[in-house]
Amino acid sequence: MSHTAVVPETAPAVHLRAGGTSVVVDLTAHPAPAIIHWGPDLGALGADVLSSMVIAARPQRVSGGIDQTPRLTIVPTAAAGWPGAPGFEGGRGGVVQGTVFTLASVDADADTLVLHLVDRERALRLRADLRVAASGLFSQTLTVVNDGADDVVIAALQPTFPLPWEATEILDTTGRHLRERSAQRHPFTFGTHLRESRRGRPGADATLLLAAGRPGFGFEAGLVHGIHVAWSGNQRVFAERLPLGEALLAGGELAAWGEIVLAPGEETSSPTVYGSWGDGLDDLAARFHDTWRARPQHPTSPRPITLNTWEAVYFDHRLPKLTALADVAAEIGVERFVLDDGWFRHRRDDTAGLGDWYVDEDVWPEGLSPLVDHVTGLGMEFGLWFEPEMVNPDSDVARAHPEWILRGREELPPPARQQQVLNLAHPDAYAFILERMSEVLRTYPIAYVKWDHNRDLVDAATGPGGGSAVHAHTLAVYRLLDELKTAFPGLEIESCASGGARVDLGILDRTDRIWTSDCLDPVERLENQRHTAMVVPPEMMGMHLTTPHVHSTGRTIPLAFSGAVALFGHFGIEWDLTTLDERDRALVGEWVALARRVRPLVATGRVVNADVIDPGLDVRGVVAAGREHAFFTIAQTQTLISSPAGRVRLPGLDPDREYRVRLVTPGGLVQEPAQSPLAWAHQDTVLTGRQLAVTGIRPPVQNPQRAVVVELTTAS
């Protein structure tokens, strides 16, 4: 990529354009450049128009303020007069020092801008890398260099994204284990809406996306902007509105004081923070999905239908049972068989053995080969569970190396699931885990690793009296993933963290999917999956059929409901299939066959969510990139406001194309005795994309916890 040096005095602004997005940066703002537009494409702008745009954005001086009204610059700081949260904070000698960065030079091309800034008094340089991807996704990364003679402690380094003043409603998510990414909305009033994660991972309660938009924005429509911090450790994200007429989103790593220290000549970078906007959240999400799919390492082969053994056998690892499970899995079309927790030494429950990554000789006297050979002989890939960052105190490795355990006091941190955290930033601990995982991966033809992370990092220091190690540990995790991927080409890795507690684009740049939640209840999964997909491409989201009696909630769920909710992701099964009779096996096989038909659209198409008025109804779909083919699900979680229900719309199709509309739910439509047939489902129904988006179709009358699948194909 070529860059052209731009002299600030001769170019008052830079205009980046790509994918329907414009970013305009005022190079004349004081004391550092300022983004004066991020959002819809402004078209080609000449130098005179850009100059006028810069002037039109300048604030007046007002009474009671400082003589030059503070601007939201690329890196606002308190010493420059910015009264809000700073973009940079740090200092030497154990104190925070006032910092003011000014522009030194600029490199720019059509979609990339690099700003070089300096504070000579503080002997600091800062580089701001701004890029608009082909999809229109806007990213920023800040890098600080220490040019001084002594150490600099970095307390805050966080890119900022300006918002339209009309963005007065916030959307973020919260949650807990088994209920991640539950949406919440707030008025965006003056002040700061701050979300911080101090769990050593984003956490089940973290917000994946912090969005702000015009009141009432939905998935289909309404101007909305949002940001995501691509970092797997402690992080901060916030929305701020100031009486200066400025509103913004910002985020970065949440570092403890003294955690990030730059020696003379050293540098550090913020996590990349991604910003997307759209006319509706689906439009915003598409920019994330398109950017992620364009990466060279993004998985492109069809996502294998996966069976995971956890809820089928838990810790009860017996070869006859597992081979029987594999036989049924292969019979119904499963393509990847994953052996979960319990295969390694001393691991008969979750109280012992974690960290002893040797195949348990008592349970597996011939090693894993009998099971692996059986699985691969059936034509399936074999996958294996690891939890590389964790250790049970009751393990050989913890007894031999207590100094490898993260802690800040003599006593261990409070346990969670009977386990503690290994400090992978410790060279010996890192080398041990790399060697043990590599040995297992060399010994068996393992195509897939389920990488788990089952506890928050509490008092995660380098040892008694030591400082926080979360930053260094997170970087070590990234390095370990990178090394394994390099050493074992083709190996796929799933990021699981008590389900969905580590879902971010930092970890997903190195792994091939996430485990969206430990909760497989489709009632709970509907909201979780919808809001996870605001950032994560659906083909990277693990979605599995569950047992009829759901282990995590106790609900009893029909197969069609579970299948429909799992359909628009990386489809799999979490179920003891050996307990099914012949009829149910055949029906599960039909869902597997349908998932195979749907997955090309899941991996390349557009996610569509209809904004419906009835809280008991859910309508969503995947539409092919060329809009010639689509699947939708119409799911019902509770009784509806009316019966029969009003028509539901199917948005996102080509308005001028005609589509044949038909139900393709395995097992057929459930017809209660008191109901008449659903008319359109029994005819050759052809409607235009415009009709489907505007007037819609009648959904079937269903009981709660039921769903149907609708296929739309271009009518010839």
XYZ file of C-alpha atoms in Angstrom:
716
model
C 0.000 0.000 0.000
C 1.480 3.334 -1.011
C 1.383 6.401 1.203
C 1.741 10.011 0.158
C 3.236 12.486 2.602
C 0.898 15.396 3.209
C 2.059 18.722 4.642
C -0.604 19.859 7.135
C -0.306 23.519 6.160
C -1.325 22.787 2.581
C -4.011 20.184 3.289
C -6.479 21.236 5.989
C -8.276 17.866 5.989
C -8.046 14.263 4.859
C -11.104 12.396 3.550
C -11.058 8.584 3.818
C -13.718 6.729 1.822
C -14.605 3.070 1.399
C -17.627 0.799 1.619
C -20.162 3.606 1.923
C -18.283 5.211 4.823
C -16.601 8.611 4.994
C -14.153 9.725 7.669
C -13.023 13.337 7.549
C -10.080 14.432 9.703
C -9.399 18.100 10.355
C -5.612 18.473 10.333
C -5.773 22.075 11.526
C -7.572 21.398 14.807
C -5.739 22.486 17.944
C -3.612 21.010 19.373
C -4.004 17.784 17.338
C -6.149 16.585 14.407
C -9.838 15.906 15.020
C -12.308 13.602 13.314
C -15.170 15.843 12.217
C -17.210 13.189 10.411
C -17.543 9.420 10.683
C -20.545 7.868 9.019
C -22.412 7.921 5.695
C -20.394 8.508 2.538
C -20.187 12.206 1.691
C -19.232 11.674 -1.930
C -16.167 13.113 -3.613
C -15.128 16.311 -1.829
C -12.849 18.868 -3.397
C -10.239 20.823 -1.471
C -12.444 23.918 -1.212
C -15.365 21.928 0.176
C -13.105 20.158 2.675
C -11.727 23.509 3.801
C -15.238 24.840 4.296
C -16.215 21.668 6.182
C -13.295 22.215 8.545
C -14.370 25.790 9.167
C -18.017 24.794 9.654
C -17.007 22.372 12.416
C -15.010 24.871 14.471
C -16.654 25.797 17.779
C -16.969 29.337 19.053
C -15.423 30.548 22.268
C -18.089 30.867 24.967
C -18.312 32.606 28.294
C -17.048 30.717 31.287
C -14.794 28.506 29.187
C -11.134 28.527 28.252
C -10.114 30.914 25.501
C -9.943 28.241 22.832
C -12.883 25.862 23.163
C -11.508 22.309 23.598
C -11.882 19.939 20.667
C -12.380 16.200 20.596
C -9.019 15.476 18.988
C -7.505 12.164 17.971
C -6.003 11.929 21.445
C -7.701 14.381 23.830
C -5.819 15.114 27.052
C -6.466 17.108 30.200
C -3.423 19.318 29.673
C -4.875 20.374 26.320
C -8.054 21.498 28.081
C -10.238 18.478 27.331
C -12.707 18.120 30.236
C -13.804 14.575 29.428
C -12.051 11.232 29.693
C -8.547 11.458 28.206
C -7.384 9.472 25.220
C -3.925 9.230 26.780
C -2.784 9.280 30.375
C 0.612 8.367 31.790
C 3.760 9.678 33.360
C 7.239 9.212 34.726
C 8.464 8.966 38.277
C 5.255 7.441 39.622
C 3.024 10.411 38.783
C 0.552 11.245 36.029
C 1.936 14.076 33.903
C 0.128 16.527 31.678
C 0.606 15.596 28.040
C -0.199 17.547 24.878
C 0.363 15.907 21.515
C 0.772 18.038 18.389
C 0.915 16.995 14.764
C 4.353 16.325 13.260
C 3.574 14.625 9.954
C 0.917 12.731 8.027
C 0.817 9.728 5.710
C -2.409 9.137 3.801
C -4.046 7.353 0.918
C -7.679 6.741 -0.048
C -8.627 4.574 2.942
C -5.717 4.843 5.402
C -4.371 7.712 7.458
C -1.335 7.640 9.753
C -0.900 10.635 12.032
C 2.474 11.166 13.688
C 2.211 13.294 16.827
C 4.732 14.394 19.420
C 5.019 15.890 22.894
C 8.655 17.023 23.010
C 8.408 18.267 26.577
C 7.374 14.786 27.731
C 9.687 13.027 25.215
C 6.772 11.015 23.822
C 5.684 10.191 20.300
C 2.267 8.895 19.304
C 1.164 7.282 16.071
C -2.536 7.066 15.235
C -3.408 4.491 12.576
C -6.840 5.087 11.033
C -8.295 2.826 8.380
C -11.597 2.410 6.578
C -11.928 -1.182 5.325
C -13.564 -2.113 2.031
C -16.743 -2.862 4.005
C -16.799 0.620 5.532
C -15.659 -0.590 8.968
C -13.524 2.117 10.600
C -10.639 1.133 12.885
C -8.200 3.043 15.047
C -5.017 1.993 16.847
C -2.812 4.281 18.953
C 0.905 3.568 19.518
C 3.068 5.453 22.040
C 6.879 5.562 21.916
C 9.084 6.556 24.856
C 11.866 8.841 23.613
C 12.980 9.796 27.126
C 15.763 8.579 29.388
C 13.564 6.919 32.026
C 10.516 4.652 32.195
C 6.978 5.757 31.308
C 3.896 4.175 32.881
C 0.876 4.058 30.557
C -2.435 4.399 32.385
C -4.817 5.034 29.480
C -4.509 4.744 25.704
C -7.919 4.688 24.058
C -9.112 5.781 20.600
C -12.166 8.046 20.400
C -14.971 8.054 17.840
C -17.192 11.134 17.396
C -20.956 10.720 17.280
C -23.689 12.748 15.619
C -25.269 15.060 18.177
C -28.643 13.419 17.399
C -27.440 10.080 18.820
C -29.376 10.196 22.085
C -30.050 6.519 22.824
C -27.510 3.905 23.919
C -27.619 0.149 23.348
C -25.233 -2.198 25.106
C -25.406 -5.694 26.551
C -24.914 -7.272 29.933
C -25.353 -10.811 31.236
C -24.035 -13.648 33.337
C -23.009 -17.257 32.891
C -25.732 -18.979 30.829
C -27.239 -15.598 29.839
C -24.603 -13.583 28.024
C -25.299 -10.536 25.843
C -28.722 -9.488 27.038
C -29.573 -6.090 25.553
C -30.293 -2.964 27.532
C -31.172 0.542 26.294
C -30.647 3.887 27.982
C -31.139 7.559 27.171
C -27.765 9.043 26.196
C -27.773 12.018 28.533
C -24.924 14.317 29.550
C -22.092 12.583 31.344
C -20.396 9.235 30.891
C -21.878 5.777 30.405
C -18.934 3.559 31.358
C -18.558 -0.207 31.029
C -15.422 -1.792 32.464
C -14.286 -5.401 32.573
C -11.937 -6.307 35.403
C -12.224 -10.085 35.049
C -9.054 -10.751 33.050
C -11.322 -11.538 30.121
C -14.266 -9.520 28.780
C -16.633 -11.570 30.940
C -20.181 -12.825 30.579
C -21.461 -9.402 31.629
C -19.370 -7.449 29.108
C -20.850 -5.486 26.269
C -19.644 -6.777 22.915
C -20.795 -3.591 21.207
C -21.474 -0.145 22.620
C -23.866 1.602 20.251
C -25.549 4.998 20.172
C -28.106 6.236 17.703
C -31.254 8.133 17.023
C -34.015 7.125 19.442
C -35.848 3.983 18.415
C -33.178 2.593 16.087
C -33.714 -1.092 15.433
C -32.182 -3.864 13.387
C -33.850 -2.799 10.151
C -33.581 0.988 10.300
C -32.397 4.012 12.269
C -28.991 5.694 12.160
C -26.714 4.045 14.711
C -22.968 3.986 15.422
C -21.128 1.437 17.567
C -17.643 0.415 18.645
C -15.945 -2.821 19.686
C -12.634 -3.226 21.561
C -10.657 -6.119 20.057
C -8.921 -7.187 23.269
C -9.281 -10.323 25.396
C -8.132 -8.953 28.756
C -9.392 -6.158 30.966
C -11.049 -3.436 28.929
C -12.994 -0.212 29.093
C -15.621 1.188 26.724
C -17.716 4.297 27.243
C -20.068 6.816 25.718
C -19.704 10.427 26.725
C -21.741 13.558 26.036
C -20.360 16.944 27.044
C -21.947 20.399 27.209
C -19.371 21.463 24.601
C -21.609 20.030 21.884
C -19.461 16.884 21.622
C -20.583 13.259 21.908
C -18.320 10.269 21.503
C -17.630 6.593 21.925
C -14.219 5.431 23.141
C -12.530 2.333 24.448
C -9.331 0.456 25.038
C -7.481 -1.709 27.497
C -8.101 -1.182 31.200
C -4.549 -1.371 32.533
C -3.625 -1.261 36.190
C -1.134 1.437 37.204
C 2.332 0.034 36.585
C 1.085 -2.804 34.393
C 2.305 -1.257 31.119
C 5.748 0.301 31.527
C 7.842 1.540 28.604
C 11.585 1.559 29.022
C 13.515 4.132 26.967
C 12.984 3.407 23.280
C 10.099 1.010 23.837
C 6.569 1.353 22.465
C 3.118 -0.031 23.156
C -0.109 -0.034 21.178
C -3.718 0.162 22.192
C -6.006 -2.651 21.113
C -7.547 -1.977 17.749
C -10.957 -0.432 18.277
C -13.466 -0.958 15.471
C -16.282 1.423 14.680
C -19.274 0.626 12.518
C -22.391 2.553 11.616
C -25.532 1.702 9.723
C -29.117 2.394 8.912
C -30.154 -0.172 11.483
C -28.087 -2.684 13.440
C -28.109 -5.269 10.625
C -26.382 -2.741 8.378
C -23.878 -1.981 11.145
C -23.222 -5.701 11.726
C -22.666 -6.403 8.029
C -19.560 -4.173 8.076
C -18.049 -6.302 10.839
C -18.958 -9.540 9.068
C -17.619 -8.462 5.672
C -14.334 -7.252 7.152
C -13.782 -10.430 9.133
C -14.601 -12.660 6.171
C -12.035 -10.818 4.041
C -9.126 -11.873 6.293
C -6.776 -14.434 4.724
C -7.067 -16.743 7.763
C -10.862 -16.704 7.895
C -12.257 -20.261 7.630
C -13.603 -20.812 4.133
C -14.351 -24.546 4.060
C -17.918 -25.556 4.956
C -18.278 -25.470 8.741
C -18.344 -29.136 9.806
C -21.463 -30.385 11.560
C -20.079 -30.932 15.062
C -20.990 -33.259 17.890
C -19.528 -32.382 21.294
C -19.589 -35.074 23.950
C -19.933 -32.968 27.108
C -23.661 -33.203 27.759
C -23.714 -36.744 26.409
C -21.199 -38.309 28.823
C -19.668 -35.553 30.995
C -16.633 -37.148 32.757
C -17.783 -40.721 32.139
C -15.241 -41.626 29.452
C -15.727 -45.236 28.376
C -14.625 -46.428 24.970
C -17.727 -48.574 24.179
C -20.071 -45.691 24.983
C -18.064 -43.153 22.984
C -17.667 -45.395 19.945
C -21.410 -46.090 19.980
C -22.024 -42.345 20.127
C -19.661 -41.850 17.200
C -21.513 -44.531 15.189
C -24.843 -42.749 15.584
C -23.238 -39.372 14.899
C -21.766 -40.580 11.616
C -25.078 -42.199 10.681
C -26.974 -38.909 10.923
C -24.337 -36.858 9.103
C -22.037 -35.434 11.795
C -18.647 -34.425 10.380
C -16.634 -33.551 13.498
C -16.593 -35.492 16.799
C -15.185 -33.580 19.803
C -14.106 -35.311 23.019
C -14.647 -32.882 25.887
C -13.205 -32.588 29.415
C -12.063 -35.732 31.231
C -9.490 -37.448 29.002
C -6.277 -36.480 30.875
C -4.609 -37.653 34.065
C -6.487 -37.563 37.386
C -9.566 -35.976 35.784
C -12.591 -37.867 37.032
C -14.406 -34.696 38.042
C -13.609 -30.974 38.054
C -11.637 -31.009 41.325
C -8.328 -32.394 40.076
C -5.982 -32.914 37.152
C -6.327 -29.661 35.270
C -2.890 -28.863 33.836
C -1.728 -32.492 33.677
C -2.050 -32.754 29.913
C -1.165 -36.421 29.521
C -3.699 -38.983 28.342
C -4.985 -40.775 31.458
C -3.500 -44.279 31.411
C -6.207 -45.715 33.651
C -9.116 -44.569 31.491
C -7.280 -44.884 28.176
C -4.761 -47.744 28.585
C -4.098 -47.735 24.825
C -4.139 -43.957 24.586
C -6.769 -42.144 22.582
C -5.958 -44.090 19.421
C -8.836 -46.602 19.675
C -11.378 -43.759 19.789
C -9.570 -41.493 17.323
C -9.141 -44.318 14.813
C -12.790 -45.265 15.147
C -13.965 -41.679 14.635
C -11.713 -40.977 11.656
C -12.526 -44.388 10.207
C -16.151 -43.270 10.087
C -15.121 -40.262 7.996
C -15.343 -37.683 10.779
C -12.735 -35.252 12.072
C -11.587 -35.656 15.663
C -11.480 -32.753 18.112
C -10.230 -32.510 21.687
C -10.903 -30.257 24.707
C -8.135 -28.332 26.480
C -8.123 -25.625 29.127
C -4.510 -24.455 28.692
C -4.631 -21.369 30.938
C -6.005 -23.111 34.016
C -4.782 -25.460 36.728
C -6.259 -27.379 39.631
C -4.229 -27.013 42.837
C -4.768 -30.770 43.074
C -2.571 -31.547 40.074
C 0.993 -32.669 39.499
C 1.902 -29.449 37.733
C 0.586 -27.188 40.518
C 2.391 -29.199 43.188
C 5.635 -29.043 41.228
C 5.364 -25.382 40.205
C 3.242 -23.260 42.560
C 5.174 -20.228 41.277
C 3.362 -20.577 37.946
C -0.011 -19.680 39.480
C -1.236 -16.106 39.166
C -1.659 -14.495 42.584
C -0.808 -11.310 44.425
C -0.751 -12.712 47.969
C 0.721 -15.733 49.756
C -2.678 -17.437 49.765
C -4.245 -18.385 46.471
C -7.045 -16.240 45.006
C -10.612 -17.400 45.645
C -11.136 -20.618 43.668
C -13.656 -20.972 40.871
C -14.610 -24.424 39.593
C -11.860 -25.664 41.903
C -9.213 -24.063 39.717
C -6.637 -21.295 39.452
C -4.917 -19.563 36.522
C -1.484 -20.315 35.127
C 0.696 -17.317 34.355
C 1.451 -17.966 30.700
C 3.711 -14.897 30.724
C 6.049 -17.011 32.899
C 8.478 -18.497 30.333
C 8.617 -21.932 31.953
C 4.852 -22.227 32.303
C 4.419 -21.143 28.692
C 7.001 -23.667 27.480
C 5.361 -26.482 29.451
C 1.877 -25.843 28.058
C 3.192 -25.423 24.508
C 5.152 -28.676 24.765
C 2.271 -30.696 26.246
C -0.311 -29.471 23.756
C 2.093 -29.948 20.861
C 2.885 -33.505 21.940
C -0.801 -34.450 22.029
C -1.452 -32.750 18.685
C 1.530 -34.557 17.123
C 0.458 -37.945 18.481
C -3.104 -37.926 17.142
C -4.746 -36.542 13.971
C -6.568 -33.756 15.823
C -8.303 -31.304 13.521
C -9.913 -29.146 16.189
C -9.222 -27.902 19.694
C -11.965 -26.699 21.991
C -10.008 -24.141 24.064
C -11.849 -23.454 27.311
C -11.366 -20.763 29.990
C -13.632 -21.429 32.938
C -12.907 -18.687 35.453
C -12.321 -14.975 35.847
C -8.825 -13.786 36.699
C -8.937 -12.642 40.336
C -5.899 -11.024 41.989
C -4.011 -12.028 38.857
C -0.506 -10.862 39.792
C 2.978 -12.174 39.091
C 3.349 -13.530 42.628
C 3.030 -12.443 46.255
C 3.469 -8.682 46.288
C 3.750 -8.523 42.505
C 1.887 -6.368 40.027
C -0.955 -7.219 37.698
C -0.116 -9.766 35.011
C -3.351 -9.604 32.994
C -1.813 -7.595 30.144
C 1.223 -9.868 29.805
C -0.866 -13.031 30.232
C -3.277 -11.956 27.485
C -0.407 -11.301 25.081
C 1.053 -14.706 25.988
C -2.264 -16.384 25.171
C -2.232 -14.695 21.770
C 1.360 -15.841 21.216
C 0.529 -19.424 22.199
C -2.417 -19.535 19.810
C -0.252 -18.131 17.032
C 2.512 -20.682 17.663
C 0.116 -23.617 17.631
C -1.534 -22.401 14.443
C 1.886 -22.082 12.786
C 3.105 -25.471 13.983
C -0.100 -27.299 13.030
C -1.421 -25.855 9.763
C -5.115 -26.478 9.306
C -5.786 -26.852 13.022
C -9.021 -25.126 14.002
C -9.559 -23.717 17.487
C -12.751 -22.783 19.274
C -12.685 -20.053 21.925
C -14.865 -21.126 24.836
C -14.861 -19.305 28.170
C -17.505 -20.579 30.574
C -19.488 -20.425 27.361
C -19.428 -16.898 25.973
C -17.312 -14.963 28.482
C -14.421 -14.256 26.099
C -16.053 -13.082 22.902
C -14.009 -10.394 21.193
C -12.240 -9.849 17.901
C -8.825 -10.081 19.569
C -9.325 -13.765 20.333
C -11.360 -14.310 17.161
C -8.488 -13.089 14.999
C -6.646 -16.228 16.123
C -9.459 -18.767 16.486
C -12.093 -20.174 14.168
C -15.257 -19.907 16.209
C -16.631 -19.106 19.648
C -18.839 -21.144 21.924
C -21.641 -18.622 22.142
C -23.021 -19.754 25.491
C -23.042 -22.779 27.771
C -26.818 -22.363 27.762
C -28.322 -24.392 24.934
C -31.906 -23.485 25.753
C -33.208 -21.974 22.506
C -35.467 -19.562 24.399
C -32.357 -18.011 25.969
C -30.222 -18.454 22.868
C -32.427 -16.284 20.614
C -31.422 -12.998 22.229
C -27.868 -14.111 22.920
C -27.226 -15.095 19.312
C -28.910 -12.000 17.880
C -26.712 -9.626 19.868
C -23.532 -11.666 19.466
C -24.007 -11.452 15.696
C -23.912 -7.651 15.879
C -20.120 -8.169 15.706
C -19.325 -11.875 15.180
C -20.008 -13.474 11.777
C -22.609 -16.225 12.277
C -20.427 -18.982 10.819
C -18.052 -18.373 13.757
C -20.778 -18.840 16.384
C -21.265 -22.341 17.776
C -24.987 -23.190 17.791
C -26.018 -26.701 18.791
C -29.111 -28.833 19.041
C -29.799 -29.658 22.658
C -31.393 -32.483 24.556
C -35.200 -32.140 24.825
C -34.819 -31.630 28.588
C -32.377 -28.718 28.657
C -29.623 -29.235 31.232
C -29.040 -25.537 31.955
C -32.647 -24.388 32.494
C -34.804 -27.469 33.025
C -37.148 -26.556 30.168
C -38.484 -29.243 27.858
C -37.981 -28.131 24.263
C -39.332 -29.587 20.999
C -36.690 -30.648 18.509
C -37.968 -28.272 15.815
C -37.541 -25.279 18.102
C -34.009 -26.289 19.061
C -33.089 -27.022 15.443
C -34.453 -23.765 14.073
C -32.606 -21.663 16.656
C -29.313 -23.479 15.928
C -29.668 -23.250 12.165
C -28.081 -19.872 11.382
C -24.648 -20.488 12.865
C -21.961 -23.173 13.067
C -24.411 -26.025 13.528
C -23.782 -28.878 15.914
C -25.240 -31.254 18.465
C -24.879 -31.558 22.252
C -26.874 -34.703 22.968
C -26.492 -38.386 23.787
C -27.723 -39.628 20.431
C -27.548 -43.256 21.540
C -30.732 -42.651 23.559
C -32.786 -41.786 20.438
C -35.109 -44.241 18.762
C -34.991 -44.780 14.991
C -37.627 -42.153 14.249
C -35.909 -39.413 16.245
C -32.517 -40.284 14.768
C -33.991 -39.848 11.322
C -35.489 -36.497 12.294
C -32.191 -35.240 13.707
C -30.623 -36.395 10.448
C -33.106 -34.227 8.548
C -32.018 -31.202 10.587
C -28.391 -32.011 9.826
C -29.214 -32.229 6.121
C -31.027 -28.888 6.265
C -28.094 -27.294 8.107
C -25.818 -28.425 5.283
C -28.081 -26.697 2.772
C -28.223 -23.521 4.840
C -24.541 -23.203 5.758
C -23.299 -21.674 2.482
C -25.655 -18.748 3.108
C -24.657 -18.567 6.770
C -20.996 -18.279 5.778
C -21.339 -15.729 2.983
C -24.730 -14.054 3.225
C -26.348 -11.244 5.145
C -27.897 -11.670 8.583
C -31.410 -10.211 8.708
C -33.511 -9.489 11.804
C -37.083 -8.285 11.429
C -38.217 -5.689 13.947
C -41.455 -7.216 15.223
C -43.958 -5.679 17.612
C -44.905 -8.810 19.540
C -42.306 -9.766 22.201
C -43.229 -13.428 21.857
C -42.304 -13.574 18.184
C -38.871 -13.760 16.579
C -38.240 -13.464 12.830
C -34.709 -13.676 11.446
C -32.930 -15.007 8.422
C -29.861 -15.306 6.223
C -29.980 -13.916 2.696
C -27.523 -14.910 -0.035
C -25.070 -12.230 -1.128
C -26.798 -12.051 -4.510
C -30.225 -12.115 -2.791
C -31.375 -15.006 -4.972
C -31.899 -17.367 -2.033
C -32.808 -16.996 1.650
C -33.903 -18.882 4.722
C -35.933 -17.401 7.579
C -37.084 -18.801 10.892
C -40.290 -17.755 12.603
C -39.977 -18.684 16.267
C -42.407 -18.205 19.104
C -41.279 -18.060 22.729
C -44.587 -17.273 24.449
C -48.247 -16.731 23.689
C -48.824 -13.819 21.338
C -50.786 -10.600 21.650
C -53.245 -11.802 19.000
C -54.305 -15.154 17.647
C -53.966 -15.657 14.775
C -50.977 -13.342 14.651
C -50.695 -10.381 12.323
C -48.528 -10.689 9.254
C -44.753 -10.758 9.673
C -42.365 -9.132 7.242
C -39.310 -10.817 5.708
C -36.870 -7.961 4.965
C -33.529 -7.907 3.170
C -34.568 -9.424 -0.174
C -34.344 -7.947 -3.666
C -37.480 -5.778 -3.864
C -37.933 -6.349 -7.603
C -37.371 -10.095 -7.629
C -40.095 -12.726 -7.283
C -39.601 -15.461 -4.707
C -41.205 -18.829 -4.215
C -42.043 -19.131 -0.511
C -42.333 -22.520 1.178
C -41.988 -24.172 4.571
C -39.059 -26.602 4.874
C -39.184 -27.433 8.600
C -38.036 -31.028 9.179
C -40.967 -32.990 10.558
C -43.468 -30.648 8.916
C -45.808 -28.028 10.328
C -47.473 -28.911 13.635
C -51.212 -28.659 12.989
C -53.485 -28.499 16.032
C -57.011 -29.993 15.597
C -58.780 -26.654 16.065
C -56.759 -24.885 13.368
C -57.478 -24.575 9.670
C -54.532 -25.099 7.302
C -52.096 -22.215 6.777
C -53.220 -21.233 3.280
C -49.977 -20.024 1.693
C -48.063 -23.082 2.922
C -50.304 -25.360 0.839
C -50.026 -23.458 -2.444
C -47.357 -22.409 -4.900
C -46.880 -19.022 -3.260
C -44.841 -16.435 -5.194
C -44.285 -12.930 -3.815
C -41.888 -10.107 -4.593
C -39.150 -9.078 -2.217
C -40.909 -5.746 -1.828
C -44.190 -7.428 -0.861
C -42.413 -9.662 1.637
C -40.622 -6.700 3.236
C -43.648 -4.394 3.303
C -46.807 -6.502 3.677
C -45.394 -9.865 4.730
C -47.043 -13.231 5.308
C -49.171 -14.775 8.014
C -47.083 -16.810 10.444
C -48.465 -20.182 11.460
C -50.477 -20.403 14.655
C -48.037 -22.008 17.056
C -47.791 -22.832 20.708
C -44.917 -21.296 22.690
C -41.466 -22.784 22.022
C -42.216 -23.710 18.449
C -40.573 -22.604 15.221
C -40.762 -23.068 11.477
C -38.201 -22.622 8.707
C -39.128 -20.740 5.535
C -37.102 -21.040 2.330
C -37.245 -18.420 -0.423
C -35.906 -19.121 -3.891
C -36.028 -17.028 -7.011
C -39.150 -17.907 -8.979
C -38.352 -18.861 -12.557
